[in-house]
CSV table of C-alpha atoms in Angstrom, one decimal:
chain,number,residue,atom,x,y,z
A,53,MET,CA,60.4,20.1,31.9
A,54,THR,CA,57.8,22.5,30.6
A,55,THR,CA,58.5,25.7,28.7
A,56,ASP,CA,56.3,28.8,29.2
A,57,HIS,CA,55.8,30.4,25.8
A,58,THR,CA,53.8,33.3,27.1
A,59,PRO,CA,55.4,36.5,25.8
A,60,ALA,CA,56.9,38.7,28.4
A,61,THR,CA,55.6,42.1,29.0
A,62,THR,CA,58.4,44.3,27.6
A,63,GLY,CA,56.7,47.6,26.9
A,64,THR,CA,53.8,49.8,27.9
A,65,VAL,CA,51.1,51.6,26.0
A,66,TRP,CA,49.2,54.4,27.7
A,67,PHE,CA,45.9,55.5,26.2
A,68,VAL,CA,45.7,59.1,27.1
A,69,GLY,CA,42.6,61.3,27.1
A,70,ALA,CA,43.6,64.6,25.6
A,71,GLY,CA,40.4,66.4,26.5
A,72,PRO,CA,38.3,68.5,24.2
A,73,GLY,CA,41.1,70.5,22.6
A,74,ALA,CA,42.9,73.0,24.8
A,75,ALA,CA,46.3,71.7,25.8
A,76,ASP,CA,45.9,73.1,29.3
A,77,LEU,CA,42.9,70.9,29.9
A,78,LEU,CA,45.1,67.8,30.0
A,79,THR,CA,45.4,66.2,33.4
A,80,LEU,CA,48.7,66.3,35.2
A,81,ARG,CA,49.0,62.5,34.7
A,82,ALA,CA,48.4,62.8,30.9
A,83,ALA,CA,51.1,65.5,30.6
A,84,ARG,CA,53.5,63.3,32.5
A,85,VAL,CA,52.8,60.2,30.5
A,86,ILE,CA,53.2,62.0,27.2
A,87,GLY,CA,56.5,63.5,28.4
A,88,ALA,CA,57.8,60.1,29.3
A,89,ALA,CA,56.9,58.3,26.1
A,90,ASP,CA,59.3,57.0,23.5
A,91,ILE,CA,56.6,57.1,20.8
A,92,VAL,CA,53.6,59.5,20.8
A,93,ILE,CA,50.7,58.5,18.5
A,94,TRP,CA,48.1,61.2,17.9
A,95,ALA,CA,45.4,62.0,15.3
A,96,ALA,CA,45.9,65.5,13.9
A,97,SER,CA,42.2,65.4,12.8
A,98,LEU,CA,41.0,65.1,16.3
A,99,VAL,CA,43.7,66.3,18.8
A,100,HIS,CA,45.1,69.8,18.9
A,101,ALA,CA,48.8,70.0,18.1
A,102,ASP,CA,49.5,71.9,21.3
A,103,VAL,CA,49.4,68.7,23.3
A,104,LEU,CA,52.6,67.7,21.6
A,105,GLN,CA,54.4,70.4,23.6
A,106,HIS,CA,54.5,67.9,26.4
A,107,ALA,CA,56.4,65.3,24.4
A,108,ARG,CA,60.2,64.8,24.7
A,109,PRO,CA,62.3,66.4,22.0
A,110,ASP,CA,63.6,63.0,21.0
A,111,ALA,CA,60.2,61.2,21.0
A,112,GLU,CA,59.0,59.7,17.8
A,113,ILE,CA,55.8,61.5,16.8
A,114,VAL,CA,53.3,59.6,14.6
A,115,ASP,CA,50.2,61.1,13.1
A,116,SER,CA,47.6,58.3,13.0
A,117,ALA,CA,44.9,60.4,11.2
A,118,ARG,CA,45.3,58.4,8.0
A,119,LEU,CA,46.1,55.1,9.5
A,120,PRO,CA,43.8,52.1,10.2
A,121,ILE,CA,44.6,50.0,13.3
A,122,GLU,CA,46.8,47.8,11.0
A,123,GLY,CA,49.0,50.9,10.4
A,124,VAL,CA,49.5,51.4,14.2
A,125,LEU,CA,50.1,47.7,14.9
A,126,PRO,CA,53.8,47.8,13.9
A,127,LEU,CA,54.4,50.5,16.5
A,128,TYR,CA,52.9,48.3,19.2
A,129,GLU,CA,54.9,45.4,18.0
A,130,ARG,CA,58.1,47.4,18.2
A,131,ALA,CA,57.2,48.6,21.6
A,132,ALA,CA,56.8,45.0,22.7
A,133,ALA,CA,60.1,43.9,21.1
A,134,GLU,CA,62.2,46.9,22.3
A,135,GLY,CA,60.6,47.6,25.7
A,136,LEU,CA,59.3,51.0,24.6
A,137,THR,CA,56.7,53.3,26.2
A,138,VAL,CA,53.9,54.5,23.8
A,139,ALA,CA,51.5,57.3,24.5
A,140,ARG,CA,48.4,56.8,22.3
A,141,ILE,CA,46.5,60.1,22.5
A,142,HIS,CA,42.8,60.1,22.1
A,143,SER,CA,40.5,63.1,22.0
A,144,GLY,CA,38.2,63.7,24.9
A,145,ASP,CA,37.9,60.7,27.2
A,146,PRO,CA,39.0,57.3,25.9
A,147,ALA,CA,36.0,55.7,27.4
A,148,LEU,CA,33.6,57.4,25.0
A,149,TRP,CA,33.7,56.6,21.3
A,150,GLY,CA,37.5,56.1,21.4
A,151,ALA,CA,37.8,52.8,19.6
A,152,VAL,CA,40.0,51.9,22.6
A,153,GLN,CA,38.8,48.4,23.5
A,154,GLU,CA,40.0,46.8,20.3
A,155,GLN,CA,43.4,48.4,20.9
A,156,LEU,CA,43.6,47.2,24.5
A,157,ASP,CA,42.9,43.7,23.4
A,158,LEU,CA,45.5,43.9,20.7
A,159,CYS,CA,48.2,45.3,23.0
A,160,ARG,CA,47.5,42.7,25.7
A,161,ALA,CA,47.8,39.9,23.1
A,162,LEU,CA,51.3,41.3,22.3
A,163,GLY,CA,52.3,41.1,26.0
A,164,LEU,CA,52.2,44.9,26.5
A,165,ALA,CA,51.2,46.5,29.7
A,166,VAL,CA,48.3,48.9,29.1
A,167,GLU,CA,47.1,51.9,31.2
A,168,ILE,CA,44.3,54.4,30.6
A,169,VAL,CA,44.4,58.1,31.5
A,170,PRO,CA,41.0,59.6,31.6
A,171,GLY,CA,40.4,63.0,30.0
A,172,VAL,CA,37.9,65.8,30.1
A,173,SER,CA,35.0,65.0,27.8
A,174,SER,CA,33.6,67.6,25.4
A,175,PHE,CA,30.2,67.5,27.0
A,176,THR,CA,31.6,68.7,30.4
A,177,ALA,CA,33.7,71.3,28.6
A,178,VAL,CA,30.7,72.7,26.8
A,179,ALA,CA,28.7,72.8,30.1
A,180,ALA,CA,31.6,74.9,31.6
A,181,ILE,CA,31.7,77.2,28.6
A,182,VAL,CA,28.0,78.1,28.8
A,183,GLY,CA,28.2,78.2,32.6
A,184,ARG,CA,25.6,75.5,33.4
A,185,GLU,CA,25.2,72.6,35.7
A,186,LEU,CA,23.6,69.6,33.8
A,187,THR,CA,22.0,68.1,36.9
A,188,ILE,CA,19.6,70.7,38.4
A,189,PRO,CA,17.6,69.6,41.5
A,190,GLU,CA,13.9,68.9,40.7
A,191,VAL,CA,14.7,69.5,36.9
A,192,ALA,CA,17.2,66.9,35.7
A,193,GLN,CA,19.2,64.4,37.7
A,194,SER,CA,20.5,62.3,34.8
A,195,VAL,CA,22.7,63.0,31.8
A,196,ILE,CA,22.3,60.8,28.7
A,197,LEU,CA,25.3,60.5,26.4
A,198,THR,CA,24.4,59.1,23.0
A,199,ARG,CA,24.5,59.7,19.3
A,200,LEU,CA,22.1,59.5,16.4
A,201,GLU,CA,21.3,56.1,15.1
A,202,GLY,CA,22.0,55.1,11.5
A,203,GLY,CA,25.7,56.2,11.3
A,204,LYS,CA,28.8,54.2,10.4
A,205,THR,CA,28.5,52.1,13.5
A,206,PRO,CA,25.1,50.5,14.0
A,207,MET,CA,23.3,51.2,17.3
A,208,PRO,CA,22.1,48.3,19.5
A,209,PRO,CA,18.4,47.6,19.6
A,210,GLY,CA,16.6,50.0,21.9
A,211,GLU,CA,19.1,52.8,21.7
A,212,ARG,CA,17.3,55.5,19.8
A,213,VAL,CA,17.4,59.2,20.4
A,214,ARG,CA,13.6,59.5,20.5
A,215,GLU,CA,13.4,56.8,23.2
A,216,PHE,CA,16.0,58.5,25.3
A,217,ALA,CA,14.2,61.8,24.7
A,218,ARG,CA,11.2,60.5,26.5
A,219,HIS,CA,13.0,60.9,29.8
A,220,GLY,CA,13.1,64.7,29.3
A,221,THR,CA,16.4,65.0,31.1
A,222,THR,CA,19.7,66.4,29.9
A,223,MET,CA,21.1,64.8,26.8
A,224,ALA,CA,24.5,65.2,25.1
A,225,LEU,CA,24.6,64.1,21.5
A,226,PHE,CA,27.9,63.3,19.9
A,227,LEU,CA,28.8,62.5,16.2
A,228,SER,CA,25.4,63.7,14.9
A,229,ALA,CA,25.9,67.1,13.4
A,230,ALA,CA,25.8,66.0,9.8
A,231,ARG,CA,22.2,64.9,10.2
A,232,SER,CA,20.9,67.7,12.4
A,233,GLY,CA,17.5,67.7,10.8
A,234,GLN,CA,17.0,64.1,11.8
A,235,VAL,CA,18.4,64.8,15.3
A,236,GLN,CA,15.8,67.6,15.8
A,237,ALA,CA,13.0,65.4,14.5
A,238,GLU,CA,13.9,62.6,16.9
A,239,LEU,CA,14.1,64.9,19.9
A,240,LEU,CA,10.7,66.4,19.1
A,241,ALA,CA,9.2,63.0,18.5
A,242,GLY,CA,10.5,61.8,21.8
A,243,GLY,CA,8.7,64.5,23.7
A,244,TYR,CA,11.1,67.5,24.1
A,245,PRO,CA,9.0,70.7,23.6
A,246,ALA,CA,10.2,72.8,20.7
A,247,ASP,CA,11.3,75.6,23.2
A,248,THR,CA,13.6,73.2,25.2
A,249,PRO,CA,17.0,74.9,25.6
A,250,ALA,CA,19.8,73.5,23.5
A,251,VAL,CA,23.5,74.3,22.8
A,252,VAL,CA,25.4,73.7,19.6
A,253,ALA,CA,29.2,73.6,20.2
A,254,TYR,CA,31.8,73.3,17.5
A,255,GLN,CA,35.4,72.6,18.3
A,256,ALA,CA,34.9,73.4,22.0
A,257,THR,CA,38.0,74.9,23.6
A,258,TRP,CA,39.8,75.1,20.3
A,259,PRO,CA,40.9,78.5,19.0
A,260,ASP,CA,38.1,78.5,16.4
A,261,GLU,CA,35.5,77.4,19.0
A,262,LEU,CA,31.9,78.3,18.2
A,263,VAL,CA,29.1,77.9,20.8
A,264,VAL,CA,25.5,78.8,19.9
A,265,ARG,CA,22.5,78.7,22.2
A,266,CYS,CA,19.3,77.8,20.6
A,267,THR,CA,16.2,75.5,21.2
A,268,VAL,CA,15.3,72.1,20.0
A,269,GLY,CA,13.0,73.7,17.5
A,270,THR,CA,15.7,75.8,16.0
A,271,LEU,CA,18.7,73.4,16.4
A,272,ALA,CA,18.8,72.2,12.7
A,273,ALA,CA,18.5,75.7,11.4
A,274,ARG,CA,21.4,77.0,13.5
A,275,VAL,CA,23.6,74.1,12.5
A,276,LYS,CA,22.9,74.7,8.8
A,277,GLU,CA,23.4,78.4,9.3
A,278,HIS,CA,26.9,77.9,10.5
A,279,ARG,CA,27.6,75.0,8.1
A,280,LEU,CA,28.6,72.5,10.8
A,281,TRP,CA,28.9,68.8,10.1
A,282,LYS,CA,31.7,67.5,12.3
A,283,HIS,CA,33.4,68.1,15.6
A,284,THR,CA,30.1,69.4,16.9
A,285,LEU,CA,28.3,68.5,20.1
A,286,PHE,CA,24.7,69.1,21.1
A,287,LEU,CA,23.5,69.6,24.6
A,288,VAL,CA,19.7,69.5,25.1
A,289,GLY,CA,17.4,69.7,28.1
A,290,PRO,CA,15.6,72.0,30.6
A,291,ALA,CA,18.6,72.1,32.9
A,292,LEU,CA,20.3,74.4,30.4
A,293,ALA,CA,18.0,77.3,31.5
A,294,ALA,CA,16.5,76.2,34.9
A,295,THR,CA,16.7,78.6,37.8
A,296,GLY,CA,15.1,78.9,41.3
A,297,THR,CA,15.9,75.4,42.6
A,298,ARG,CA,18.1,74.6,45.5
A,299,SER,CA,20.2,71.5,46.2
A,300,HIS,CA,19.6,69.8,49.5
A,301,LEU,CA,23.3,69.1,49.9
A,302,TYR,CA,24.1,72.6,51.2
A,303,HIS,CA,20.7,73.1,52.9
A,304,PRO,CA,21.1,73.8,56.6
A,305,GLY,CA,18.5,71.0,57.2
A,306,HIS,CA,20.7,68.4,55.5
A,307,PHE,CA,23.2,66.4,57.6
A,308,HIS,CA,26.1,64.2,56.8
A,309,THR,CA,29.2,62.8,58.5
A,310,PHE,CA,30.9,66.2,58.9
A,311,ARG,CA,27.9,68.4,59.6
A,312,ARG,CA,24.8,68.4,61.8
A,313,ALA,CA,21.4,69.6,60.6
A,314,GLU,CA,19.8,72.6,62.1
A,315,PRO,CA,16.5,71.3,63.8
A,316,ALA,CA,14.2,73.9,62.4
A,317,ALA,CA,15.7,73.7,58.9
A,318,ARG,CA,15.6,69.9,59.1
A,319,ALA,CA,11.8,70.0,59.8
A,320,GLU,CA,11.3,72.4,57.0
A,321,LEU,CA,13.2,70.1,54.6
A,322,ARG,CA,11.2,67.0,55.7
A,323,GLN,CA,8.0,68.9,55.1
A,324,ALA,CA,9.1,69.9,51.6
A,325,ARG,CA,10.1,66.3,50.7
A,326,ARG,CA,6.7,65.0,51.9
A,327,ALA,CA,4.9,67.6,49.8
A,328,GLY,CA,6.8,66.4,46.8
A,329,GLY,CA,5.8,62.8,47.4
A,330,ASP,CA,9.1,61.8,49.0
A,331,PRO,CA,8.6,59.8,52.3
A,332,ALA,CA,11.9,61.4,53.5
């Protein structure tokens, strides 16, 4: 007779995206998961305390701001031993710079079930605050999410701001405010003109939010003027000021499963595409 020594799954850890800050930017699923958790782990340095309003009155609340992963491990071990549900709250979306993968691996090794609840990222929140679409037809159809190289976590070869800047599209730079001068130099070296629109956003959606419009050429000066060095996101690219373009999606000449194209408008759209080098 063989004995299966694989540990049973006796608890669950939910990794919850808390969004950029405002508690009402949580998803309905995130609020539900936090409300059902026996243990809620959150980092006071990154997540606004208002999100704890969704927790049960009897839930155990743990501030992980000063804890390494070894400090959180006993909570996961207890969840596995006692069949508890843990809500591990991360700022923004857990898929971006959330140090989530190492925790997923750890929880699975303990036999815990794991689930991820996506959250609103700060770059989309900032785009909403300034009232801009980041993918403008004929201007920018890509968004690059990155950070400045040379920080605490090394960047893989080939991932440099100046190389990404050569694309000239929309870029969101995280975790880089403490070296704004270097950010500006890299953006300019990569080919963004100095008058390229930029946005500096500190604590987006928090009560002390500060959002400043500037250009690539004035980005470092504006950051230093406001003495920003953390919790700050940069948006850069021509889409932040572009006007006068039109999406084909709602053009009367565009067709899809639910709508037929108007013949004259369709011919006009085809001609415009050919003129732009698109064989249509």
